[in-house]
PDB file of C-alpha atoms in Angstrom:
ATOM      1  CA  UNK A 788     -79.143 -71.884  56.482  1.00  0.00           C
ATOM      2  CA  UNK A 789     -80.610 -74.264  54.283  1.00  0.00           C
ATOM      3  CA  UNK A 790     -78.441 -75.963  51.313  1.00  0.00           C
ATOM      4  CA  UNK A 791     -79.794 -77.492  47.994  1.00  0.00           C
ATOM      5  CA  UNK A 792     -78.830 -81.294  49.321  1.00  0.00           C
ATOM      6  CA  UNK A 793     -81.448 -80.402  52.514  1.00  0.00           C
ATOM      7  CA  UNK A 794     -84.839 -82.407  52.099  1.00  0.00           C
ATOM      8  CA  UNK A 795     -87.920 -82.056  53.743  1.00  0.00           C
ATOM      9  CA  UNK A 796     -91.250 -84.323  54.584  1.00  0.00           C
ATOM     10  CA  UNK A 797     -94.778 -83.463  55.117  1.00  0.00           C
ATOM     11  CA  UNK A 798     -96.357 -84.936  57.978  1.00  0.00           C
ATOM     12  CA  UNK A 799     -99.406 -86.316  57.044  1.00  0.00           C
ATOM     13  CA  UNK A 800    -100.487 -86.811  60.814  1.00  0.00           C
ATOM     14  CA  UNK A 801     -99.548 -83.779  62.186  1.00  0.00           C
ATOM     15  CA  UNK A 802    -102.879 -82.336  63.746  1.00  0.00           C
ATOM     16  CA  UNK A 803    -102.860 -79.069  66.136  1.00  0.00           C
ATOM     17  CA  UNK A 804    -106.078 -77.707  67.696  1.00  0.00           C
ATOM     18  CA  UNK A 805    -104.154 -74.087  68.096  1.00  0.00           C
ATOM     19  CA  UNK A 806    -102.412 -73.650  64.834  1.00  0.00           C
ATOM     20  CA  UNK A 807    -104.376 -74.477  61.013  1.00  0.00           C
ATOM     21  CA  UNK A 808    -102.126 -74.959  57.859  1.00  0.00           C
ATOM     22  CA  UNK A 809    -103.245 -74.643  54.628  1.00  0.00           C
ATOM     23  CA  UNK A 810    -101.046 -76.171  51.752  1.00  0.00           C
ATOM     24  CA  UNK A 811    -102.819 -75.838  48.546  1.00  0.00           C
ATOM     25  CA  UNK A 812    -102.186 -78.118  46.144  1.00  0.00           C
ATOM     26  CA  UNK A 813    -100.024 -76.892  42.387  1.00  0.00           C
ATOM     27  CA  UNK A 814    -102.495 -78.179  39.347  1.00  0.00           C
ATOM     28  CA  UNK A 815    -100.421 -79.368  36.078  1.00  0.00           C
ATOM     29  CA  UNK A 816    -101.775 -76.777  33.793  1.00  0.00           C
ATOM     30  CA  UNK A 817    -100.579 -73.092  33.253  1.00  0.00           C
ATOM     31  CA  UNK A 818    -103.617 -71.051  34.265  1.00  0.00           C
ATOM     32  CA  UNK A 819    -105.272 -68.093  31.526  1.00  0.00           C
ATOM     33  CA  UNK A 820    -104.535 -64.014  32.675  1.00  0.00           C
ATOM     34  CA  UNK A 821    -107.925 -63.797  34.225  1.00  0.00           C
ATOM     35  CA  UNK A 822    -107.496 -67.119  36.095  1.00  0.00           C
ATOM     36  CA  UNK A 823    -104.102 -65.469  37.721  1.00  0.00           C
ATOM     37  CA  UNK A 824    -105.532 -62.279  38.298  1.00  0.00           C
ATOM     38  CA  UNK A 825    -108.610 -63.609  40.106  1.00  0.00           C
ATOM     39  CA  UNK A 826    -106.134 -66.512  42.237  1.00  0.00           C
ATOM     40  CA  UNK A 827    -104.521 -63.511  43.405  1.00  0.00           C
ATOM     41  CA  UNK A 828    -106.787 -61.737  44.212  1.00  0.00           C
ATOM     42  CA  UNK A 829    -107.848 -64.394  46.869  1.00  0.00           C
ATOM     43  CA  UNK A 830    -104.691 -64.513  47.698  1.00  0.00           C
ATOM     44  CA  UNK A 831    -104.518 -61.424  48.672  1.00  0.00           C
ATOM     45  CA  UNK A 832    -108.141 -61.463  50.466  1.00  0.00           C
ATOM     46  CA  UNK A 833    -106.633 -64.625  52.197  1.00  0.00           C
ATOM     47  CA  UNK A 834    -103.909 -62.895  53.506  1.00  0.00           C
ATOM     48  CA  UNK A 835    -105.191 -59.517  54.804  1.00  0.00           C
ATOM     49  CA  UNK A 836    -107.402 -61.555  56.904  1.00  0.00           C
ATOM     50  CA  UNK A 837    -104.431 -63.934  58.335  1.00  0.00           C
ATOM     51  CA  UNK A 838    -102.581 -60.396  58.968  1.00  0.00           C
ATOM     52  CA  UNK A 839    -105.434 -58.596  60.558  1.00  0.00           C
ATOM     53  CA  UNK A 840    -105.490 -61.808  62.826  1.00  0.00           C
ATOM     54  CA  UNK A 841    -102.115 -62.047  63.765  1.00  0.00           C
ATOM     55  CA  UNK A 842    -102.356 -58.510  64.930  1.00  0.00           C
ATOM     56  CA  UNK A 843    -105.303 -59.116  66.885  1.00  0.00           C
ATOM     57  CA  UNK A 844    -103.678 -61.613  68.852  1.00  0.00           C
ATOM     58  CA  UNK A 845     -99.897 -59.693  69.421  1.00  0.00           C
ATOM     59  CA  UNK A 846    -102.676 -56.447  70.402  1.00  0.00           C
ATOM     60  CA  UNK A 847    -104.164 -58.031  73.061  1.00  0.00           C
ATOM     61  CA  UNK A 848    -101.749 -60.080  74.431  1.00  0.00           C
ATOM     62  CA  UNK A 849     -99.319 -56.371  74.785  1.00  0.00           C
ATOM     63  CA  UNK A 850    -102.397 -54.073  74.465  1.00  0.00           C
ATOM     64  CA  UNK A 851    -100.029 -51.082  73.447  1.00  0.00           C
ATOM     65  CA  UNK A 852     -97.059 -51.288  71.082  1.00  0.00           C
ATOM     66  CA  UNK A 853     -95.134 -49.055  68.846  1.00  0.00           C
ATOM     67  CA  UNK A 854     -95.934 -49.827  65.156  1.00  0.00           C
ATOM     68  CA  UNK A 855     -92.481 -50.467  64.154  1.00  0.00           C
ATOM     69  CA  UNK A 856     -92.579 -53.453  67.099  1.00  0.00           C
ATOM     70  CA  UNK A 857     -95.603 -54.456  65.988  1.00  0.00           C
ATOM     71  CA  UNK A 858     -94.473 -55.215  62.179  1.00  0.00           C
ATOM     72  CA  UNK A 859     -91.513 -56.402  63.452  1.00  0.00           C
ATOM     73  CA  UNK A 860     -93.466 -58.831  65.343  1.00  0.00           C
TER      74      UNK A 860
END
């Protein structure tokens, strides 16, 4: 479990040619309604296709699996 005194680092020179990260970066200003409804919406977009991915991958690496397995997964 993790406790408020725990800290953490980013590794700048952390590279992987299997796995991409994508941190984005937190601007100072409070965005406008349709500047947070349009940021979520990629968002969203964004992660549907990470999802769809992911399944991919688990699907044809086990080529059958119950659906409950496969969210758990």
């Amino acid at each position: 479990s993790l406790e408020n005194s725990d800290e953490f680092w980013v590794n700048d020179a952390f590279t992987s040619k299997l796995t991409r990260i994508k941190i984005q970066m937190v601007s100072g200003r409070a965005e406008a309604e349709p500047e947070r409804k349009e940021t979520r919406s990629r968002i969203d977009e964004d992660r549907k296709h990470e999802v769809e991915a992911a399944v991919v991958r688990v699907m044809k690496a086990r080529k059958k699996l119950l659906h409950n397995v496969l969210v758990a997964e």
